PDB file of C-alpha atoms in Angstrom:
ATOM      1  CA  UNK G   1       0.000   0.000   0.000  1.00 56.00           C
ATOM      2  CA  UNK G   2       1.580   3.274  -1.137  1.00 64.00           C
ATOM      3  CA  UNK G   3       1.979   6.407   0.925  1.00 72.00           C
ATOM      4  CA  UNK G   4      -0.306   8.277  -1.468  1.00 75.00           C
ATOM      5  CA  UNK G   5      -3.201   5.927  -0.779  1.00 81.00           C
ATOM      6  CA  UNK G   6      -2.579   5.996   2.979  1.00 84.00           C
ATOM      7  CA  UNK G   7      -2.895   9.783   3.002  1.00 85.00           C
ATOM      8  CA  UNK G   8      -5.961   9.556   0.778  1.00 86.00           C
ATOM      9  CA  UNK G   9      -7.544   6.966   3.101  1.00 88.00           C
ATOM     10  CA  UNK G  10      -6.913   9.225   6.098  1.00 89.00           C
ATOM     11  CA  UNK G  11      -8.732  12.132   4.447  1.00 89.00           C
ATOM     12  CA  UNK G  12     -11.498   9.742   3.399  1.00 91.00           C
ATOM     13  CA  UNK G  13     -11.938   8.501   6.986  1.00 92.00           C
ATOM     14  CA  UNK G  14     -12.182  12.069   8.282  1.00 92.00           C
ATOM     15  CA  UNK G  15     -14.872  12.921   5.705  1.00 92.00           C
ATOM     16  CA  UNK G  16     -16.875   9.793   6.558  1.00 92.00           C
ATOM     17  CA  UNK G  17     -16.658  10.619  10.253  1.00 92.00           C
ATOM     18  CA  UNK G  18     -17.763  14.213   9.677  1.00 91.00           C
ATOM     19  CA  UNK G  19     -20.679  13.031   7.535  1.00 89.00           C
ATOM     20  CA  UNK G  20     -21.970  10.720  10.264  1.00 87.00           C
ATOM     21  CA  UNK G  21     -21.467  13.338  12.955  1.00 87.00           C
ATOM     22  CA  UNK G  22     -23.548  15.836  10.960  1.00 84.00           C
ATOM     23  CA  UNK G  23     -26.269  13.245  10.367  1.00 82.00           C
ATOM     24  CA  UNK G  24     -26.611  12.002  13.950  1.00 79.00           C
ATOM     25  CA  UNK G  25     -25.833  15.158  15.936  1.00 78.00           C
ATOM     26  CA  UNK G  26     -28.394  17.362  14.188  1.00 73.00           C
ATOM     27  CA  UNK G  27     -31.841  17.560  15.841  1.00 66.00           C
ATOM     28  CA  UNK G  28     -34.164  14.606  15.350  1.00 61.00           C
ATOM     29  CA  UNK G  29     -36.678  16.800  13.552  1.00 58.00           C
ATOM     30  CA  UNK G  30     -35.278  19.315  11.070  1.00 54.00           C
ATOM     31  CA  UNK G  31     -36.431  20.423   7.625  1.00 51.00           C
ATOM     32  CA  UNK G  32     -38.964  17.591   7.529  1.00 51.00           C
ATOM     33  CA  UNK G  33     -36.340  14.945   8.322  1.00 53.00           C
ATOM     34  CA  UNK G  34     -36.889  12.414  11.069  1.00 58.00           C
ATOM     35  CA  UNK G  35     -34.264   9.986  12.232  1.00 63.00           C
ATOM     36  CA  UNK G  36     -36.779   7.274  12.983  1.00 65.00           C
ATOM     37  CA  UNK G  37     -37.903   7.298   9.336  1.00 74.00           C
ATOM     38  CA  UNK G  38     -36.705   4.461   7.074  1.00 82.00           C
ATOM     39  CA  UNK G  39     -35.757   7.058   4.459  1.00 84.00           C
ATOM     40  CA  UNK G  40     -33.120   8.433   6.808  1.00 84.00           C
ATOM     41  CA  UNK G  41     -31.360   5.086   7.080  1.00 86.00           C
ATOM     42  CA  UNK G  42     -31.829   4.435   3.343  1.00 89.00           C
ATOM     43  CA  UNK G  43     -29.957   7.648   2.572  1.00 88.00           C
ATOM     44  CA  UNK G  44     -27.238   6.837   5.115  1.00 91.00           C
ATOM     45  CA  UNK G  45     -26.773   3.311   3.749  1.00 92.00           C
ATOM     46  CA  UNK G  46     -26.443   4.332   0.095  1.00 93.00           C
ATOM     47  CA  UNK G  47     -24.109   7.230   0.879  1.00 93.00           C
ATOM     48  CA  UNK G  48     -21.933   4.846   2.898  1.00 93.00           C
ATOM     49  CA  UNK G  49     -21.869   2.481  -0.096  1.00 94.00           C
ATOM     50  CA  UNK G  50     -20.780   5.378  -2.299  1.00 93.00           C
ATOM     51  CA  UNK G  51     -18.016   6.265   0.175  1.00 94.00           C
ATOM     52  CA  UNK G  52     -16.755   2.666   0.199  1.00 93.00           C
ATOM     53  CA  UNK G  53     -16.891   2.424  -3.596  1.00 91.00           C
ATOM     54  CA  UNK G  54     -14.966   5.657  -3.919  1.00 91.00           C
ATOM     55  CA  UNK G  55     -12.260   4.365  -1.588  1.00 91.00           C
ATOM     56  CA  UNK G  56     -11.973   1.127  -3.583  1.00 91.00           C
ATOM     57  CA  UNK G  57     -11.581   3.123  -6.815  1.00 89.00           C
ATOM     58  CA  UNK G  58      -8.922   5.301  -5.198  1.00 88.00           C
ATOM     59  CA  UNK G  59      -7.045   2.189  -4.075  1.00 88.00           C
ATOM     60  CA  UNK G  60      -7.135   0.682  -7.573  1.00 85.00           C
ATOM     61  CA  UNK G  61      -5.847   3.940  -9.057  1.00 83.00           C
ATOM     62  CA  UNK G  62      -3.162   4.742  -6.486  1.00 81.00           C
ATOM     63  CA  UNK G  63      -1.772   1.245  -5.918  1.00 80.00           C
ATOM     64  CA  UNK G  64       0.092   1.385  -9.243  1.00 71.00           C
ATOM     65  CA  UNK G  65       3.750   2.280  -8.903  1.00 71.00           C
ATOM     66  CA  UNK G  66       4.308   3.355 -12.508  1.00 71.00           C
ATOM     67  CA  UNK G  67       3.296   6.944 -13.282  1.00 75.00           C
ATOM     68  CA  UNK G  68       1.752   6.035 -16.629  1.00 73.00           C
ATOM     69  CA  UNK G  69      -0.503   3.407 -15.057  1.00 75.00           C
ATOM     70  CA  UNK G  70      -1.574   5.882 -12.395  1.00 76.00           C
ATOM     71  CA  UNK G  71      -2.356   8.420 -15.087  1.00 79.00           C
ATOM     72  CA  UNK G  72      -4.501   5.911 -16.980  1.00 80.00           C
ATOM     73  CA  UNK G  73      -6.406   5.064 -13.780  1.00 82.00           C
ATOM     74  CA  UNK G  74      -7.045   8.655 -12.668  1.00 84.00           C
ATOM     75  CA  UNK G  75     -10.571   8.621 -14.191  1.00 87.00           C
ATOM     76  CA  UNK G  76     -11.462   5.984 -11.573  1.00 87.00           C
ATOM     77  CA  UNK G  77     -10.963   8.620  -8.876  1.00 88.00           C
ATOM     78  CA  UNK G  78     -12.683  11.479 -10.695  1.00 90.00           C
ATOM     79  CA  UNK G  79     -15.712   9.432 -11.767  1.00 91.00           C
ATOM     80  CA  UNK G  80     -16.176   7.794  -8.366  1.00 90.00           C
ATOM     81  CA  UNK G  81     -15.753  11.177  -6.662  1.00 89.00           C
ATOM     82  CA  UNK G  82     -18.412  12.710  -8.911  1.00 92.00           C
ATOM     83  CA  UNK G  83     -20.673   9.745  -8.171  1.00 91.00           C
ATOM     84  CA  UNK G  84     -20.144  10.282  -4.453  1.00 92.00           C
ATOM     85  CA  UNK G  85     -21.160  13.939  -4.733  1.00 93.00           C
ATOM     86  CA  UNK G  86     -24.300  13.011  -6.662  1.00 94.00           C
ATOM     87  CA  UNK G  87     -25.105  10.286  -4.129  1.00 93.00           C
ATOM     88  CA  UNK G  88     -24.665  12.761  -1.270  1.00 92.00           C
ATOM     89  CA  UNK G  89     -27.193  15.051  -2.933  1.00 92.00           C
ATOM     90  CA  UNK G  90     -29.607  12.217  -3.709  1.00 92.00           C
ATOM     91  CA  UNK G  91     -29.261  10.662  -0.249  1.00 89.00           C
ATOM     92  CA  UNK G  92     -29.777  14.017   1.456  1.00 87.00           C
ATOM     93  CA  UNK G  93     -32.913  14.586  -0.630  1.00 88.00           C
ATOM     94  CA  UNK G  94     -34.242  11.129   0.305  1.00 87.00           C
ATOM     95  CA  UNK G  95     -33.614  11.810   3.994  1.00 83.00           C
ATOM     96  CA  UNK G  96     -35.118  15.310   3.991  1.00 82.00           C
ATOM     97  CA  UNK G  97     -38.160  15.163   1.697  1.00 80.00           C
ATOM     98  CA  UNK G  98     -41.207  14.694   3.940  1.00 73.00           C
ATOM     99  CA  UNK G  99     -43.441  11.644   3.341  1.00 79.00           C
ATOM    100  CA  UNK G 100     -41.334  10.397   0.415  1.00 82.00           C
ATOM    101  CA  UNK G 101     -42.252   6.759  -0.304  1.00 88.00           C
ATOM    102  CA  UNK G 102     -39.327   4.582   0.718  1.00 86.00           C
ATOM    103  CA  UNK G 103     -39.309   2.672  -2.566  1.00 88.00           C
ATOM    104  CA  UNK G 104     -38.756   5.919  -4.486  1.00 90.00           C
ATOM    105  CA  UNK G 105     -35.742   6.765  -2.343  1.00 87.00           C
ATOM    106  CA  UNK G 106     -34.277   3.293  -2.834  1.00 91.00           C
ATOM    107  CA  UNK G 107     -34.893   3.446  -6.589  1.00 93.00           C
ATOM    108  CA  UNK G 108     -33.251   6.862  -6.974  1.00 91.00           C
ATOM    109  CA  UNK G 109     -30.201   5.850  -4.957  1.00 92.00           C
ATOM    110  CA  UNK G 110     -29.900   2.558  -6.857  1.00 93.00           C
ATOM    111  CA  UNK G 111     -29.960   4.417 -10.168  1.00 94.00           C
ATOM    112  CA  UNK G 112     -27.205   6.787  -9.036  1.00 93.00           C
ATOM    113  CA  UNK G 113     -25.123   3.912  -7.669  1.00 92.00           C
ATOM    114  CA  UNK G 114     -25.653   1.815 -10.792  1.00 92.00           C
ATOM    115  CA  UNK G 115     -24.780   4.642 -13.183  1.00 93.00           C
ATOM    116  CA  UNK G 116     -21.612   5.381 -11.214  1.00 92.00           C
ATOM    117  CA  UNK G 117     -20.624   1.692 -11.177  1.00 92.00           C
ATOM    118  CA  UNK G 118     -21.107   1.382 -14.954  1.00 93.00           C
ATOM    119  CA  UNK G 119     -19.053   4.538 -15.551  1.00 91.00           C
ATOM    120  CA  UNK G 120     -16.245   3.244 -13.323  1.00 91.00           C
ATOM    121  CA  UNK G 121     -16.201  -0.130 -15.107  1.00 91.00           C
ATOM    122  CA  UNK G 122     -16.025   1.606 -18.499  1.00 91.00           C
ATOM    123  CA  UNK G 123     -13.194   3.839 -17.257  1.00 88.00           C
ATOM    124  CA  UNK G 124     -11.271   0.798 -15.959  1.00 86.00           C
ATOM    125  CA  UNK G 125     -11.758  -0.969 -19.302  1.00 87.00           C
ATOM    126  CA  UNK G 126     -10.556   2.126 -21.171  1.00 87.00           C
ATOM    127  CA  UNK G 127      -7.462   2.334 -18.940  1.00 82.00           C
ATOM    128  CA  UNK G 128      -6.683  -1.341 -19.564  1.00 84.00           C
ATOM    129  CA  UNK G 129      -7.131  -0.890 -23.320  1.00 82.00           C
ATOM    130  CA  UNK G 130      -4.856   2.166 -23.367  1.00 80.00           C
ATOM    131  CA  UNK G 131      -2.179   0.306 -21.419  1.00 79.00           C
ATOM    132  CA  UNK G 132      -2.315  -2.758 -23.692  1.00 80.00           C
ATOM    133  CA  UNK G 133      -2.236  -0.536 -26.787  1.00 74.00           C
ATOM    134  CA  UNK G 134       0.873   1.250 -25.516  1.00 73.00           C
ATOM    135  CA  UNK G 135       2.569  -2.077 -24.756  1.00 70.00           C
ATOM    136  CA  UNK G 136       1.723  -3.320 -28.246  1.00 73.00           C
ATOM    137  CA  UNK G 137       3.100  -0.154 -29.861  1.00 69.00           C
ATOM    138  CA  UNK G 138       6.268  -0.357 -27.745  1.00 72.00           C
ATOM    139  CA  UNK G 139       6.815  -3.955 -28.835  1.00 67.00           C
ATOM    140  CA  UNK G 140       6.295  -3.100 -32.495  1.00 74.00           C
ATOM    141  CA  UNK G 141       8.721  -0.171 -32.409  1.00 79.00           C
ATOM    142  CA  UNK G 142      11.426  -2.034 -30.492  1.00 83.00           C
ATOM    143  CA  UNK G 143      13.294  -3.190 -33.610  1.00 84.00           C
ATOM    144  CA  UNK G 144      13.840   0.300 -35.065  1.00 86.00           C
ATOM    145  CA  UNK G 145      14.555   1.838 -31.651  1.00 88.00           C
ATOM    146  CA  UNK G 146      17.229  -0.764 -30.918  1.00 88.00           C
ATOM    147  CA  UNK G 147      18.750  -0.587 -34.397  1.00 87.00           C
ATOM    148  CA  UNK G 148      18.770   3.224 -34.295  1.00 89.00           C
ATOM    149  CA  UNK G 149      20.583   3.230 -30.951  1.00 90.00           C
ATOM    150  CA  UNK G 150      23.167   0.751 -32.241  1.00 88.00           C
ATOM    151  CA  UNK G 151      23.658   2.707 -35.471  1.00 89.00           C
ATOM    152  CA  UNK G 152      24.110   5.982 -33.587  1.00 89.00           C
ATOM    153  CA  UNK G 153      26.651   4.423 -31.238  1.00 90.00           C
ATOM    154  CA  UNK G 154      28.560   2.929 -34.164  1.00 87.00           C
ATOM    155  CA  UNK G 155      28.626   6.247 -36.038  1.00 86.00           C
ATOM    156  CA  UNK G 156      30.050   7.941 -32.955  1.00 87.00           C
ATOM    157  CA  UNK G 157      32.723   5.319 -32.316  1.00 87.00           C
ATOM    158  CA  UNK G 158      34.105   4.801 -35.833  1.00 86.00           C
ATOM    159  CA  UNK G 159      37.443   6.540 -36.432  1.00 82.00           C
ATOM    160  CA  UNK G 160      38.138   6.069 -40.144  1.00 82.00           C
ATOM    161  CA  UNK G 161      36.646   8.974 -42.132  1.00 85.00           C
ATOM    162  CA  UNK G 162      35.364   6.813 -45.001  1.00 85.00           C
ATOM    163  CA  UNK G 163      33.651   4.339 -42.676  1.00 85.00           C
ATOM    164  CA  UNK G 164      32.281   7.129 -40.474  1.00 88.00           C
ATOM    165  CA  UNK G 165      30.522   8.591 -43.513  1.00 89.00           C
ATOM    166  CA  UNK G 166      28.986   5.200 -44.262  1.00 87.00           C
ATOM    167  CA  UNK G 167      27.962   4.800 -40.609  1.00 89.00           C
ATOM    168  CA  UNK G 168      26.218   8.175 -40.703  1.00 92.00           C
ATOM    169  CA  UNK G 169      24.375   7.165 -43.875  1.00 90.00           C
ATOM    170  CA  UNK G 170      23.175   4.000 -42.205  1.00 90.00           C
ATOM    171  CA  UNK G 171      22.139   5.872 -39.069  1.00 90.00           C
ATOM    172  CA  UNK G 172      20.154   8.439 -41.061  1.00 90.00           C
ATOM    173  CA  UNK G 173      18.428   5.668 -43.012  1.00 88.00           C
ATOM    174  CA  UNK G 174      17.435   3.905 -39.804  1.00 88.00           C
ATOM    175  CA  UNK G 175      16.508   7.122 -38.025  1.00 88.00           C
ATOM    176  CA  UNK G 176      13.960   8.129 -40.664  1.00 87.00           C
ATOM    177  CA  UNK G 177      12.540   4.640 -41.151  1.00 85.00           C
ATOM    178  CA  UNK G 178       8.959   3.712 -40.339  1.00 82.00           C
ATOM    179  CA  UNK G 179       9.085   2.842 -36.614  1.00 81.00           C
ATOM    180  CA  UNK G 180       6.204   0.352 -36.694  1.00 80.00           C
ATOM    181  CA  UNK G 181       7.043  -3.289 -37.260  1.00 79.00           C
ATOM    182  CA  UNK G 182       4.829  -6.216 -38.231  1.00 75.00           C
ATOM    183  CA  UNK G 183       4.955  -9.996 -38.340  1.00 75.00           C
ATOM    184  CA  UNK G 184       5.296  -9.926 -42.130  1.00 81.00           C
ATOM    185  CA  UNK G 185       8.558  -7.983 -41.766  1.00 81.00           C
ATOM    186  CA  UNK G 186      10.304 -10.605 -39.641  1.00 84.00           C
ATOM    187  CA  UNK G 187      12.278 -11.964 -42.579  1.00 87.00           C
ATOM    188  CA  UNK G 188      13.647  -8.688 -43.882  1.00 88.00           C
ATOM    189  CA  UNK G 189      14.301  -7.380 -40.369  1.00 86.00           C
ATOM    190  CA  UNK G 190      16.341 -10.496 -39.627  1.00 89.00           C
ATOM    191  CA  UNK G 191      18.325  -9.819 -42.794  1.00 91.00           C
ATOM    192  CA  UNK G 192      18.847  -6.188 -41.721  1.00 89.00           C
ATOM    193  CA  UNK G 193      20.100  -7.361 -38.324  1.00 90.00           C
ATOM    194  CA  UNK G 194      22.513  -9.820 -39.949  1.00 92.00           C
ATOM    195  CA  UNK G 195      23.767  -7.209 -42.429  1.00 90.00           C
ATOM    196  CA  UNK G 196      24.220  -4.600 -39.669  1.00 90.00           C
ATOM    197  CA  UNK G 197      26.361  -7.083 -37.746  1.00 91.00           C
ATOM    198  CA  UNK G 198      28.532  -7.495 -40.860  1.00 91.00           C
ATOM    199  CA  UNK G 199      28.823  -3.732 -41.212  1.00 89.00           C
ATOM    200  CA  UNK G 200      29.790  -3.377 -37.538  1.00 90.00           C
ATOM    201  CA  UNK G 201      32.477  -6.059 -37.875  1.00 89.00           C
ATOM    202  CA  UNK G 202      33.885  -4.434 -41.002  1.00 88.00           C
ATOM    203  CA  UNK G 203      33.901  -1.020 -39.306  1.00 87.00           C
ATOM    204  CA  UNK G 204      35.627  -2.407 -36.224  1.00 86.00           C
ATOM    205  CA  UNK G 205      38.330  -3.980 -38.407  1.00 86.00           C
ATOM    206  CA  UNK G 206      38.689  -0.850 -40.609  1.00 87.00           C
ATOM    207  CA  UNK G 207      37.832  -2.773 -43.766  1.00 87.00           C
ATOM    208  CA  UNK G 208      36.691   0.200 -45.848  1.00 88.00           C
ATOM    209  CA  UNK G 209      35.484  -1.644 -48.952  1.00 88.00           C
ATOM    210  CA  UNK G 210      33.594  -4.299 -46.970  1.00 89.00           C
ATOM    211  CA  UNK G 211      32.044  -1.629 -44.757  1.00 88.00           C
ATOM    212  CA  UNK G 212      30.921   0.398 -47.769  1.00 90.00           C
ATOM    213  CA  UNK G 213      29.358  -2.652 -49.412  1.00 91.00           C
ATOM    214  CA  UNK G 214      27.596  -3.656 -46.204  1.00 89.00           C
ATOM    215  CA  UNK G 215      26.343  -0.086 -45.743  1.00 89.00           C
ATOM    216  CA  UNK G 216      24.963   0.034 -49.287  1.00 90.00           C
ATOM    217  CA  UNK G 217      23.224  -3.321 -48.776  1.00 90.00           C
ATOM    218  CA  UNK G 218      21.815  -2.123 -45.463  1.00 90.00           C
ATOM    219  CA  UNK G 219      20.351   1.026 -46.957  1.00 89.00           C
ATOM    220  CA  UNK G 220      18.710  -1.002 -49.743  1.00 90.00           C
ATOM    221  CA  UNK G 221      17.242  -3.443 -47.211  1.00 89.00           C
ATOM    222  CA  UNK G 222      15.959  -0.612 -45.033  1.00 89.00           C
ATOM    223  CA  UNK G 223      14.348   1.001 -48.076  1.00 88.00           C
ATOM    224  CA  UNK G 224      12.674  -2.296 -49.000  1.00 88.00           C
ATOM    225  CA  UNK G 225      11.400  -2.640 -45.441  1.00 88.00           C
ATOM    226  CA  UNK G 226       9.914   0.853 -45.536  1.00 85.00           C
ATOM    227  CA  UNK G 227       8.132   0.060 -48.798  1.00 86.00           C
ATOM    228  CA  UNK G 228       6.621  -3.055 -47.254  1.00 83.00           C
ATOM    229  CA  UNK G 229       5.539  -1.026 -44.230  1.00 81.00           C
ATOM    230  CA  UNK G 230       3.592   1.320 -46.510  1.00 78.00           C
ATOM    231  CA  UNK G 231       1.982  -1.597 -48.330  1.00 74.00           C
ATOM    232  CA  UNK G 232       0.729  -3.306 -45.165  1.00 69.00           C
ATOM    233  CA  UNK G 233      -0.649  -0.168 -43.503  1.00 62.00           C
TER     234      UNK G 233
END
């Protein structure tokens, strides 16, 4: 349990305590409200349920350690908080309206609670979808990100002027490539990886001609990959 949730739970407990103090310390008869009426306890019960639901939503949102996951789950707090405010208003109305049939009060509170629950579930589903989409995108861009980092490092480490120029050409080709990968590109990406390893070996051994040939082949392969990316989009 994180420190953020512990502080949140402390504030929540204070608000719940204040709510019950206000409800039970006020006079038994005030503004048409009577504390021996079933409507009074109906309002109390549903507002308590809303408080508990809001705390559960806050826990689900704040338990995540990663900032991105917390950001995705923030709607759980805002929606449940809004639902709590609406339930407070609805519960107070049920408790204070004179001679209100008890079934009407229960129905109104159930509708508010149900609408809030549906909204929270939809927000949780949206957060899960956003997280899975980001993970999928990260996986599909991993090849170009890794190759770009390797190409940049190689361009910075090469000493020979001729090979350095080739390394920069390769890096620029990779840098401006389509970042998204696909299963249909596995073959050509494997070939690019193999050819880049050859280029790196040639650069490390200062074999200018071999490095130039490997660089030319790499740039052609990268261009072919980019064409396939456009076709399969």
